[in-house]
CSV table of C-alpha atoms and ligand atoms in Angstrom, one decimal:
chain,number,residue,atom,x,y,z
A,1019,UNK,CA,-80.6,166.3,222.6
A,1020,UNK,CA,-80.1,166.6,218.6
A,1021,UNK,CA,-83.0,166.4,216.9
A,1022,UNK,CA,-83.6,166.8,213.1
A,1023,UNK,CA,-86.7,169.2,213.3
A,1024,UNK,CA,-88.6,171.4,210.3
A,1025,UNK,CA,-89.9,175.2,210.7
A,1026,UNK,CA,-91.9,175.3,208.0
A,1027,UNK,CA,-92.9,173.0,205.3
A,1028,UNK,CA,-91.2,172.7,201.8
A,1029,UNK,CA,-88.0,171.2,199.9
A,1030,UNK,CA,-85.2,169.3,201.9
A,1031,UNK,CA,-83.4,172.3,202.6
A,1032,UNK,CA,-85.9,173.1,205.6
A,1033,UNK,CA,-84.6,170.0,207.6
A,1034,UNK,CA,-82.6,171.6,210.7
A,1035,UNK,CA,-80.0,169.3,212.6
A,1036,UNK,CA,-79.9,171.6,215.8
A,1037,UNK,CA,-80.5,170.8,220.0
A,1038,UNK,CA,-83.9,170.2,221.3
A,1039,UNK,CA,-85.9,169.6,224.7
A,1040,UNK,CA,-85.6,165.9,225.6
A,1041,UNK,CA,-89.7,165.3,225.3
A,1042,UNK,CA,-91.6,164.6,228.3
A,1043,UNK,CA,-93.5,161.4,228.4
A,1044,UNK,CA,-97.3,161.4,229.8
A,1045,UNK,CA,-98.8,158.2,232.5
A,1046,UNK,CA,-99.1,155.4,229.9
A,1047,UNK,CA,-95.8,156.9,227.6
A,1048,UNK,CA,-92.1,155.3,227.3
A,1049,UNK,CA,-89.1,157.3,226.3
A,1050,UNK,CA,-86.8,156.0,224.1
A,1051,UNK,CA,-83.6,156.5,223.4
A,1052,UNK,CA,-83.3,156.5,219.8
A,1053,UNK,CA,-80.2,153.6,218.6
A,1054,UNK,CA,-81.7,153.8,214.4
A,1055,UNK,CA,-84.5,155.7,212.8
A,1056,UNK,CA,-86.0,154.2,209.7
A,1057,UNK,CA,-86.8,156.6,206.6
A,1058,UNK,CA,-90.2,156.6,204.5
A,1059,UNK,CA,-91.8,158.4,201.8
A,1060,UNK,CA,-94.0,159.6,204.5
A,1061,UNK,CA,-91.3,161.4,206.1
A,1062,UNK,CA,-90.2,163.6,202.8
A,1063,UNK,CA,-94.3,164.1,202.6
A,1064,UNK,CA,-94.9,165.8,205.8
A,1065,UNK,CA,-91.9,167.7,205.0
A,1066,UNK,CA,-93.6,169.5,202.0
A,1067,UNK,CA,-96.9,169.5,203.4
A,1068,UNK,CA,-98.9,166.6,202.5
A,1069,UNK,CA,-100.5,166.3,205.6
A,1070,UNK,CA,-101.2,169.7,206.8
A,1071,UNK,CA,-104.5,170.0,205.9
A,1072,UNK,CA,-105.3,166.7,208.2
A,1073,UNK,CA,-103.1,167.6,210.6
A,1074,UNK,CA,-102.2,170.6,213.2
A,1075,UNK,CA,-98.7,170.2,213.8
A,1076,UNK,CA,-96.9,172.4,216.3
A,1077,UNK,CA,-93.4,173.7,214.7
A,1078,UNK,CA,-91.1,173.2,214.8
A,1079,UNK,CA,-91.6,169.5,213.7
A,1080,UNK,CA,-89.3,166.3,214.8
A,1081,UNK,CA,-89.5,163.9,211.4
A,1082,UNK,CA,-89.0,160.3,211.5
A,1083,UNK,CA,-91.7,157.8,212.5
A,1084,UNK,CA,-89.7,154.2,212.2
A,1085,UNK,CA,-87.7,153.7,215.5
A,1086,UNK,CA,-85.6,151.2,216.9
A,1087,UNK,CA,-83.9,152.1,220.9
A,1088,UNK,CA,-83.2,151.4,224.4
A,1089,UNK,CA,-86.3,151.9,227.2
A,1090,UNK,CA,-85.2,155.0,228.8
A,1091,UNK,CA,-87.7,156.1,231.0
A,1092,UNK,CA,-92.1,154.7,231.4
A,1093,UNK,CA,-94.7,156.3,232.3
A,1094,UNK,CA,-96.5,155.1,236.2
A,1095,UNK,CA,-99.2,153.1,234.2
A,1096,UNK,CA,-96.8,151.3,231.8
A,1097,UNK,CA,-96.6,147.4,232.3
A,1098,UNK,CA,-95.4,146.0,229.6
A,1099,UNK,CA,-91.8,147.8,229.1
A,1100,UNK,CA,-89.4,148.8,231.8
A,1101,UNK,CA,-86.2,150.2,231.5
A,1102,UNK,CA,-83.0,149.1,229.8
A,1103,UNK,CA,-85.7,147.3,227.0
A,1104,UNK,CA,-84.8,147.1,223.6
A,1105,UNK,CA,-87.8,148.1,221.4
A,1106,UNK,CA,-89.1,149.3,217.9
A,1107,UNK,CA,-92.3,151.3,217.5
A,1108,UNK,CA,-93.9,153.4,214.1
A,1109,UNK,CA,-94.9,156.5,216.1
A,1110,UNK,CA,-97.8,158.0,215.5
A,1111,UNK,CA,-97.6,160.4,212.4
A,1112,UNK,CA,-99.5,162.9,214.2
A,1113,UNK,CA,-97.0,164.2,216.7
A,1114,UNK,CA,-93.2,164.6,216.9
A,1115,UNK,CA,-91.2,161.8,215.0
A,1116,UNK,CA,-87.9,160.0,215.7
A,1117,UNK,CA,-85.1,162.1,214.4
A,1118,UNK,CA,-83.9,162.5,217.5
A,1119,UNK,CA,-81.7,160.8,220.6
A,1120,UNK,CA,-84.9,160.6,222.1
A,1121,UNK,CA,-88.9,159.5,221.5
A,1122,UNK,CA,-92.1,159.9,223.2
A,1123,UNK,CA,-94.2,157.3,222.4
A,1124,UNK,CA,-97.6,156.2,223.5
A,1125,UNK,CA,-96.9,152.2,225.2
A,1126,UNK,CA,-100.1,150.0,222.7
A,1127,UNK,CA,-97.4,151.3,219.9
A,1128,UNK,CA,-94.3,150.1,221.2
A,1129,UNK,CA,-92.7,146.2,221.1
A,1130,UNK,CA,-90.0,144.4,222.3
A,1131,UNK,CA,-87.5,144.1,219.6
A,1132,UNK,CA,-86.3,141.1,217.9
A,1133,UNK,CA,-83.2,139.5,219.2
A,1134,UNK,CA,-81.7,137.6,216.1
A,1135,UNK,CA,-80.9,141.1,214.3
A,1136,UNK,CA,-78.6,143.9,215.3
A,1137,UNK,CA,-80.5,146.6,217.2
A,1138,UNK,CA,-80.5,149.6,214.4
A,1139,UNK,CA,-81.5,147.2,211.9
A,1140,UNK,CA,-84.9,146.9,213.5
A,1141,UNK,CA,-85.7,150.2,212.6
A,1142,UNK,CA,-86.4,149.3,208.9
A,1143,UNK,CA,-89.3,147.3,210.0
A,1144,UNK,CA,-92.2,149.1,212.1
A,1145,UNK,CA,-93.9,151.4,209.2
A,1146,UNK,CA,-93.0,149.6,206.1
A,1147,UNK,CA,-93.8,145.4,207.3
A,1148,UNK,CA,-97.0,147.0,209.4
A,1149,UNK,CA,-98.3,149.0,206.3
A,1150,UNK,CA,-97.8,145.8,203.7
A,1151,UNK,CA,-99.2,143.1,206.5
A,1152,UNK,CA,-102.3,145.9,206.8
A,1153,UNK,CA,-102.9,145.9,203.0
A,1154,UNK,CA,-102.5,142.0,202.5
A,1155,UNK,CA,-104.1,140.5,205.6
A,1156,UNK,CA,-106.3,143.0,207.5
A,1157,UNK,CA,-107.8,145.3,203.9
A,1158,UNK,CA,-106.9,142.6,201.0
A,1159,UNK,CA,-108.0,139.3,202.8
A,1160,UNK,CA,-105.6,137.4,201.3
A,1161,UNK,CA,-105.9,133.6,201.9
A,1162,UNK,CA,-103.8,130.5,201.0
A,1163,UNK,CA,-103.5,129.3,197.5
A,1164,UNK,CA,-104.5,133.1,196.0
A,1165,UNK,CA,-102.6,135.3,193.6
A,1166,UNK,CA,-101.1,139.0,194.4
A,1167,UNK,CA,-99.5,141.2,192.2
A,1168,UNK,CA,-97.2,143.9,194.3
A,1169,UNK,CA,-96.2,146.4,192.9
A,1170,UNK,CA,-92.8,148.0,193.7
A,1171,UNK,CA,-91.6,145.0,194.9
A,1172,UNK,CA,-88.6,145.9,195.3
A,1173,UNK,CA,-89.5,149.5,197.7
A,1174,UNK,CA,-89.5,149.2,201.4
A,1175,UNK,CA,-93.6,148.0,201.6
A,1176,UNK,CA,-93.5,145.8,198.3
A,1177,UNK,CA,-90.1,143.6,200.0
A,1178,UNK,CA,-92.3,143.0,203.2
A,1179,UNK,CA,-95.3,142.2,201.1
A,1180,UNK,CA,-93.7,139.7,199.2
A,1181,UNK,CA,-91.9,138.0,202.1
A,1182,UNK,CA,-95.1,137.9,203.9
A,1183,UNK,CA,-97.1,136.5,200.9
A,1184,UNK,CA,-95.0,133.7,201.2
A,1185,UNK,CA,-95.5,133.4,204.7
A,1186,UNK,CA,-99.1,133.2,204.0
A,1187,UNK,CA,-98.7,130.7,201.5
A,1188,UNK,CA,-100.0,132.5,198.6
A,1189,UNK,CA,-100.3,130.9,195.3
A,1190,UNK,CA,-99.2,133.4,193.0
A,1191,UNK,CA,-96.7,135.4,194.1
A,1192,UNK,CA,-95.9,138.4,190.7
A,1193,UNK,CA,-94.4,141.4,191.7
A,1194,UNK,CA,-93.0,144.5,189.4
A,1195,UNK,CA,-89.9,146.7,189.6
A,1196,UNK,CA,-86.9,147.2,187.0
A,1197,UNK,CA,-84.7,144.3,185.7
A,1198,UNK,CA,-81.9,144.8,188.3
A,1199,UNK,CA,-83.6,144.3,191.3
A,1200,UNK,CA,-85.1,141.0,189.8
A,1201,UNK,CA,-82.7,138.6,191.8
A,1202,UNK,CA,-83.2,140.7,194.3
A,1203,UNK,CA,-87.3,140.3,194.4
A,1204,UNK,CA,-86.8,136.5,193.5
A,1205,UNK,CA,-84.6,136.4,197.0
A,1206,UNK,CA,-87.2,137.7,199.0
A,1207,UNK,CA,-90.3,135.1,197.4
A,1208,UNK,CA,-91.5,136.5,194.2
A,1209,UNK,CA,-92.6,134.0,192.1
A,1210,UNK,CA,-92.8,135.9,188.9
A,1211,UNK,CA,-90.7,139.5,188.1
A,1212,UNK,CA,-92.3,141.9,185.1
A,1213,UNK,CA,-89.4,144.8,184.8
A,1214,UNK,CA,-91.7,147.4,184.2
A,1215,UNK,CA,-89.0,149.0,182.1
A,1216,UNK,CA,-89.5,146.9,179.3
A,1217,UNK,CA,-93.3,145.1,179.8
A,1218,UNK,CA,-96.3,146.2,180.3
A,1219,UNK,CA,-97.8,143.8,183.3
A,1220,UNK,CA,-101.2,144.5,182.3
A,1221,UNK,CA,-100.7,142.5,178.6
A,1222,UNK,CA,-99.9,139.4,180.9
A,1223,UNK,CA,-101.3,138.8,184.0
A,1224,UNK,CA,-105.1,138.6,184.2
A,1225,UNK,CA,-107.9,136.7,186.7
A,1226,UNK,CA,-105.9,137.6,189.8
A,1227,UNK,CA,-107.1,137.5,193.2
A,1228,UNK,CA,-105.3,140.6,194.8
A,1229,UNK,CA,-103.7,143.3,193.6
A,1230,UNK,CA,-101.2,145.6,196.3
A,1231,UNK,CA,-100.8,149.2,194.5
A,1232,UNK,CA,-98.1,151.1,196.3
A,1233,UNK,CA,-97.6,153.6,192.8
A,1234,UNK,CA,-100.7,154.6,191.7
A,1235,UNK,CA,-101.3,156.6,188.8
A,1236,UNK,CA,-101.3,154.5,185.4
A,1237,UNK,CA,-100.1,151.9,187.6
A,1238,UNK,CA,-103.5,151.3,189.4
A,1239,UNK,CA,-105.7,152.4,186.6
A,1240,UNK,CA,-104.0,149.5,184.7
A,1241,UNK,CA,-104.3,147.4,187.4
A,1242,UNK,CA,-108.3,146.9,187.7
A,1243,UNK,CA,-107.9,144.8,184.1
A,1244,UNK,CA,-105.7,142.0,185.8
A,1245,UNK,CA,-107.9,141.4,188.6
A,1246,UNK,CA,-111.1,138.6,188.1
A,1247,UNK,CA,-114.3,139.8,188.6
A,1248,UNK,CA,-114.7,140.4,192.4
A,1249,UNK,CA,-111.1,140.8,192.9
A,1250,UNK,CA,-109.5,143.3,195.0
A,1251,UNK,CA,-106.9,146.2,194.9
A,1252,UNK,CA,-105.5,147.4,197.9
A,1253,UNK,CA,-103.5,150.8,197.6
A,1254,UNK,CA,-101.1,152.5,199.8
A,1255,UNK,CA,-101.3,155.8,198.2
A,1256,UNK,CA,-105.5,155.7,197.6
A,1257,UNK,CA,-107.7,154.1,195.5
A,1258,UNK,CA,-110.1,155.0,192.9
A,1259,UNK,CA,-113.2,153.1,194.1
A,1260,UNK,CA,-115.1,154.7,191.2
A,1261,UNK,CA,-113.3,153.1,189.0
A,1262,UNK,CA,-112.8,149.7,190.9
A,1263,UNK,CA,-116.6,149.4,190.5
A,1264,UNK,CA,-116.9,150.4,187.1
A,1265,UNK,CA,-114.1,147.0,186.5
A,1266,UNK,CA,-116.4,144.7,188.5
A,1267,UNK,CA,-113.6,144.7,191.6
A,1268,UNK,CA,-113.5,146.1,195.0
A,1269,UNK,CA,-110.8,149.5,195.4
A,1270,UNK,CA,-109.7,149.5,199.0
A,1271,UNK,CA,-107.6,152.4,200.6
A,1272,UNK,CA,-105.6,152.5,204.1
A,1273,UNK,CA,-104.2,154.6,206.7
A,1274,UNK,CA,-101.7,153.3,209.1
A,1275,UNK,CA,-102.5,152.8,212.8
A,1276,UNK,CA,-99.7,152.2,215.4
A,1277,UNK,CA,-100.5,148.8,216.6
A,1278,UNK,CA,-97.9,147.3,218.9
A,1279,UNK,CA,-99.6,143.8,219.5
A,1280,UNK,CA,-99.2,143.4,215.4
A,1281,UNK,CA,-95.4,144.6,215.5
A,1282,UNK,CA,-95.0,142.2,218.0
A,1283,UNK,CA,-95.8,139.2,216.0
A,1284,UNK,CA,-93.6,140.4,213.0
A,1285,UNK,CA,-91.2,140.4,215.7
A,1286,UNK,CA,-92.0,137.0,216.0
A,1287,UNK,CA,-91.7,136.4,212.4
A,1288,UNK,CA,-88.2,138.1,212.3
A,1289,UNK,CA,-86.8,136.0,214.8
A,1290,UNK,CA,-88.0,132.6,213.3
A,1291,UNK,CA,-85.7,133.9,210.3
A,1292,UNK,CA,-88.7,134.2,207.9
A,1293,UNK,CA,-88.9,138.4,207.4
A,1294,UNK,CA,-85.7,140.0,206.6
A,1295,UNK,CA,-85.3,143.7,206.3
A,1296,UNK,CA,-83.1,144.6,202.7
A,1297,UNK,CA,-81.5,148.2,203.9
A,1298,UNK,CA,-79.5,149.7,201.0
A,1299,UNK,CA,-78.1,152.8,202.7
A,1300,UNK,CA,-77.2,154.0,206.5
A,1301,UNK,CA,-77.1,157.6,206.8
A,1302,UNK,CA,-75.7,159.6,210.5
A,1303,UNK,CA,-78.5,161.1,211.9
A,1304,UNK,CA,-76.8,164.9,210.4
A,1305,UNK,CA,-77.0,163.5,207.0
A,1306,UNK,CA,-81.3,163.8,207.3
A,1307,UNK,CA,-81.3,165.5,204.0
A,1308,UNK,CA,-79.1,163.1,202.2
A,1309,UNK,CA,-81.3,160.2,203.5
A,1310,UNK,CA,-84.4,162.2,202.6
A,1311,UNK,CA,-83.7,163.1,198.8
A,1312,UNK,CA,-82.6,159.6,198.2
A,1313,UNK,CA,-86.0,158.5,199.8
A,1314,UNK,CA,-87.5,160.9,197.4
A,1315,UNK,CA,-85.6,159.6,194.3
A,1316,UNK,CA,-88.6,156.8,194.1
A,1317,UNK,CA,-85.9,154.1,193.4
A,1318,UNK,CA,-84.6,152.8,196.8
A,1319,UNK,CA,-84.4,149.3,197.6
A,1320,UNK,CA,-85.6,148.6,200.6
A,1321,UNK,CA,-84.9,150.5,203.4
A,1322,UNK,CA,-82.8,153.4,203.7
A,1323,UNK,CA,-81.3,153.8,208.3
A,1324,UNK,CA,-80.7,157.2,209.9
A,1325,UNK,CA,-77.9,156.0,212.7
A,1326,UNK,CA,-78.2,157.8,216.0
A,1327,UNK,CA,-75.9,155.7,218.0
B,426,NAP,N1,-101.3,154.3,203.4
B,426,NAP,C1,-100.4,154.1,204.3
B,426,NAP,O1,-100.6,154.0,205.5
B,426,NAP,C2,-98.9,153.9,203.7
B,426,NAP,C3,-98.0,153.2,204.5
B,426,NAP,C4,-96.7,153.0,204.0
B,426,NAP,C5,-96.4,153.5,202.7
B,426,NAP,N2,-97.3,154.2,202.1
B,426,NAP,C6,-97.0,154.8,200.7
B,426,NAP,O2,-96.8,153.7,199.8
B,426,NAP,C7,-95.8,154.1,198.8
B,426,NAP,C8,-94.7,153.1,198.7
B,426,NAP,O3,-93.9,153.2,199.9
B,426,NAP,P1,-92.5,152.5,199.9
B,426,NAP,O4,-91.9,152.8,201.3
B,426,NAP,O5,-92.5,151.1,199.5
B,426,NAP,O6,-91.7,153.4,198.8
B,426,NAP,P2,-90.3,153.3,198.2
B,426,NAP,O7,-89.4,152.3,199.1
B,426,NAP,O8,-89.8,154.6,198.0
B,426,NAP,O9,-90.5,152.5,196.8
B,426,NAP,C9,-89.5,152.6,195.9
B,426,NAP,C10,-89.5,151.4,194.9
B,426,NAP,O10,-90.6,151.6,193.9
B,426,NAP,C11,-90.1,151.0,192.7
B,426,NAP,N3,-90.8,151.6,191.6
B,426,NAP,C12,-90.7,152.9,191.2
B,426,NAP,N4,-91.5,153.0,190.1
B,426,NAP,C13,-92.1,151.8,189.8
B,426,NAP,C14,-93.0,151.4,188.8
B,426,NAP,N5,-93.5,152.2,187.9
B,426,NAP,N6,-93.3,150.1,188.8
B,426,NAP,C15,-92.9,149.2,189.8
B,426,NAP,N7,-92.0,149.6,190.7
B,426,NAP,C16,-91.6,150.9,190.8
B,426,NAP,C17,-88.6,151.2,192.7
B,426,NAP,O11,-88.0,150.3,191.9
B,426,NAP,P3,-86.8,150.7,190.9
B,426,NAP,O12,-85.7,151.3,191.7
B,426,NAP,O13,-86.5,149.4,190.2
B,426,NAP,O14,-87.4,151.7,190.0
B,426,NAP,C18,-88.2,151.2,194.2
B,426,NAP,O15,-87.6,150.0,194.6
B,426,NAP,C19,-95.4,155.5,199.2
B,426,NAP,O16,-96.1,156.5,198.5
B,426,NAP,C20,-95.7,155.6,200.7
B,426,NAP,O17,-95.9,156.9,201.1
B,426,NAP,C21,-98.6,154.5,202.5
C-alpha cells in the first residue's frame, strides 16, 4: 500500500510518500481502508519529536491519527463492525497512524460513521470534536446557563468547542481569533468575537465560569484574570496549575483517549445537523508535506483533509 511514513524525527522534509506492508490486525482489531485522513498539530509534533521521550516508536513511523474508511477486514472477537462498514476512528497516537490506504485499529476506538455527510468529510471529526467535548464536558464540567471563553475559535478544536457549547446550552458563549474569521465563529455559535489582533480579551471579559486554552503562553497566563474565583481553565497544550491556584481558579490539563462510544454520539450529533465540520483545504495523500506545513502555519480554519480515495 502507500503510506506516508517518517525515518527519523525533524522538519517536513523527513515525510516519505513510498509503499508499505498492509498492517496486520490482532483478535479484537479492524482494518480499514483508509477513504480521508484528517490532519492535526499533533501530527507535525510527532514529526519533530514532541513525543519521543513518552513514547517508543518503531521507525519508520505511519503519521496521521484522524481516519475516516471502509471496514476491510475484523479481528475473530470483533462484534460490533463487520465488513463493507463505513467508520471514523482517532487512532491511538501511540502506534502507526493513518497516512496510509490502510489502518490497524483497536475496535473500543472505532464508530460507525455518520450518514448525512460525505464519507472523507468524516475524517475532520474524531481527534479535534473528541479533544474539545473532553475539555468542555468530561475536565471543564461545563453546565447550562455558564460562560466559556475558547480560545482559537476558529482552529479545528475551538470550531467544535463552540458548536458544542451551544449544544450544551451555555450562557456565554466568547471566543477569540482574528477579525476575518469573525462571521465565521459567529456561524458556528459564538456569541461574542474579540480579534485578538486589535484587543486584548483580558481588559474585557472577567467573572467567567470556564475558560478552554488551546494557545497557551500569554494566552493562558492572561487568562486566569477573567475567570471568577473558583473558575476553571481547561488547556489542550498544559496548564500551569501553579499559577491557577495562585489566581484562586482550578488549572486542568488533558491527554486524549480513543474512545469509540463518545465518537459515536458526536456521530449522533452530526447527523441531527447540529456539529458541522469547517474544512478549509483537501490535500492527495502525496501532498503530506503541503498539508503539514500549512497545519504548522498556526492559522488554519478548521480542518485541513488528506484524500486517499
Ligand atoms: N491535549 C490533547 O489531547 C489535545 C488534543 C487536540 C489538540 N491539542 C492541541 O491543541 C492545540 C490546538 O489545536 P487545533 O487543532 O485547534 O489547532 P489549529 O487548528 O492549528 O488552530 C489554529 C487556529 O488558532 C487561531 N489562533 C492562532 N493564534 C491565536 C491567538 N493568539 N488567539 C486566538 N486564536 C489564535 C488561528 O486563528 P487565525 O488564523 O485567525 O490566527 C487558527 O484558526 C494544538 O496545540 C494541539 O496540538 C491537544
Amino acid at each position: 500500500m502507500k503510506a506516508v511514513r517518517i525515518y527519523n524525527y525533524g522538519h517536513s522534509d523527513v515525510l516519505k510518500y513510498e509503499d508499505a506492508p498492509v498492517p496486520e490486525i490482532g483478535p479484537d482489531e479492524v482494518l480499514v481502508k483508509v477513504h480521508a485522513c484528517g490532519v492535526n498539530p499533533v501530527d507535525w509534533k510527532i514529526r519533530e519529536g514532541f513525543m519521543a521521550r513518552m513514547v517508543n516508536y518503531t521507525m519508520p513511523l505511519i503519521l496521521g491519527w484522524d481516519v475516516s474508511g471502509v471496514v476491510e477486514k475484523t479481528g475473530p472477537l470483533v462484534r460490533r463492525f463487520k465488513s463493507g462498514d463505513d467508520v471514523f476512528c482517532r487512532p491511538a497516537t501511540s502506534r502507526n497512524g493513518a497516512y496510509a490506504e490502510y489502518v490497524a485499529v483497536r475496535s473500543f476506538e472505532l464508530a460507525h460513521a455518520p450518514k448525512s455527510i460525505p464519507l472523507y468529510q468524516a475524517a475532520g471529526f474524531p481527534l479535534a470534536s473528541q479533544a474539545a467535548w473532553m475539555a468542555l464536558f468530561e475536565v471543564g464540567g461545563l453546565k447550562q446557563d455558564q460562560s466559556v471563553l475558547i480560545h482559537g475559535g476558529s482552529g479545528g478544536v475551538g470550531s467544535f468547542a463552540i458548536q458544542l457549547a451551544k449544544i450544551a446550552r451555555a450562557g456565554r458563549i466568547v471566543t477569540t481569533t482574528s477579525g476575518r474569521n469573525s462571521a465565521m465563529v459567529k456561524s458556528l455559535g459564538a456569541d461574542e468575537v474579540i480579534d485578538y489582533t486589535k484587543e486584548d480579551f483580558s481588559e474585557k471579559l472577567h467573572d467567567l465560569d470556564l475558560v478552554f486554552d488551546t494557545l497557551g503562553g500569554e494566552t493562558q497566563a492572561k487568562s486566569f484574570n477573567v475567570l471568577r474565583k473558583g473558575g476553571t481553565l481547561v488547556s489542550s497544550v498544559g496548564a500551569d496549575e501553579k499559577a491557577a491556584s495562585a489566581h484562586g481558579v482550578l488549572g486542568k490539563s488533558f491527554m486524549l483517549d480513543s474512545n469509540g462510544a463518545r465518537l459515536q454520539e458526536i456521530a449522533e450529533l452530526i447527523d441531527l445537523g447540529k456539529l458541522n465540520v469547517v474544512i478549509e483545504k483537501e490535500f492527495p495523500l502525496s501532498e503530506a508535506k503541503a498539508a503539514q506545513d500549512l497545519s504548522q502555519s498556526g492559522h488554519v480554519n478548521g480542518k485541513i483533509i488528506l484524500k486517499v480515495i
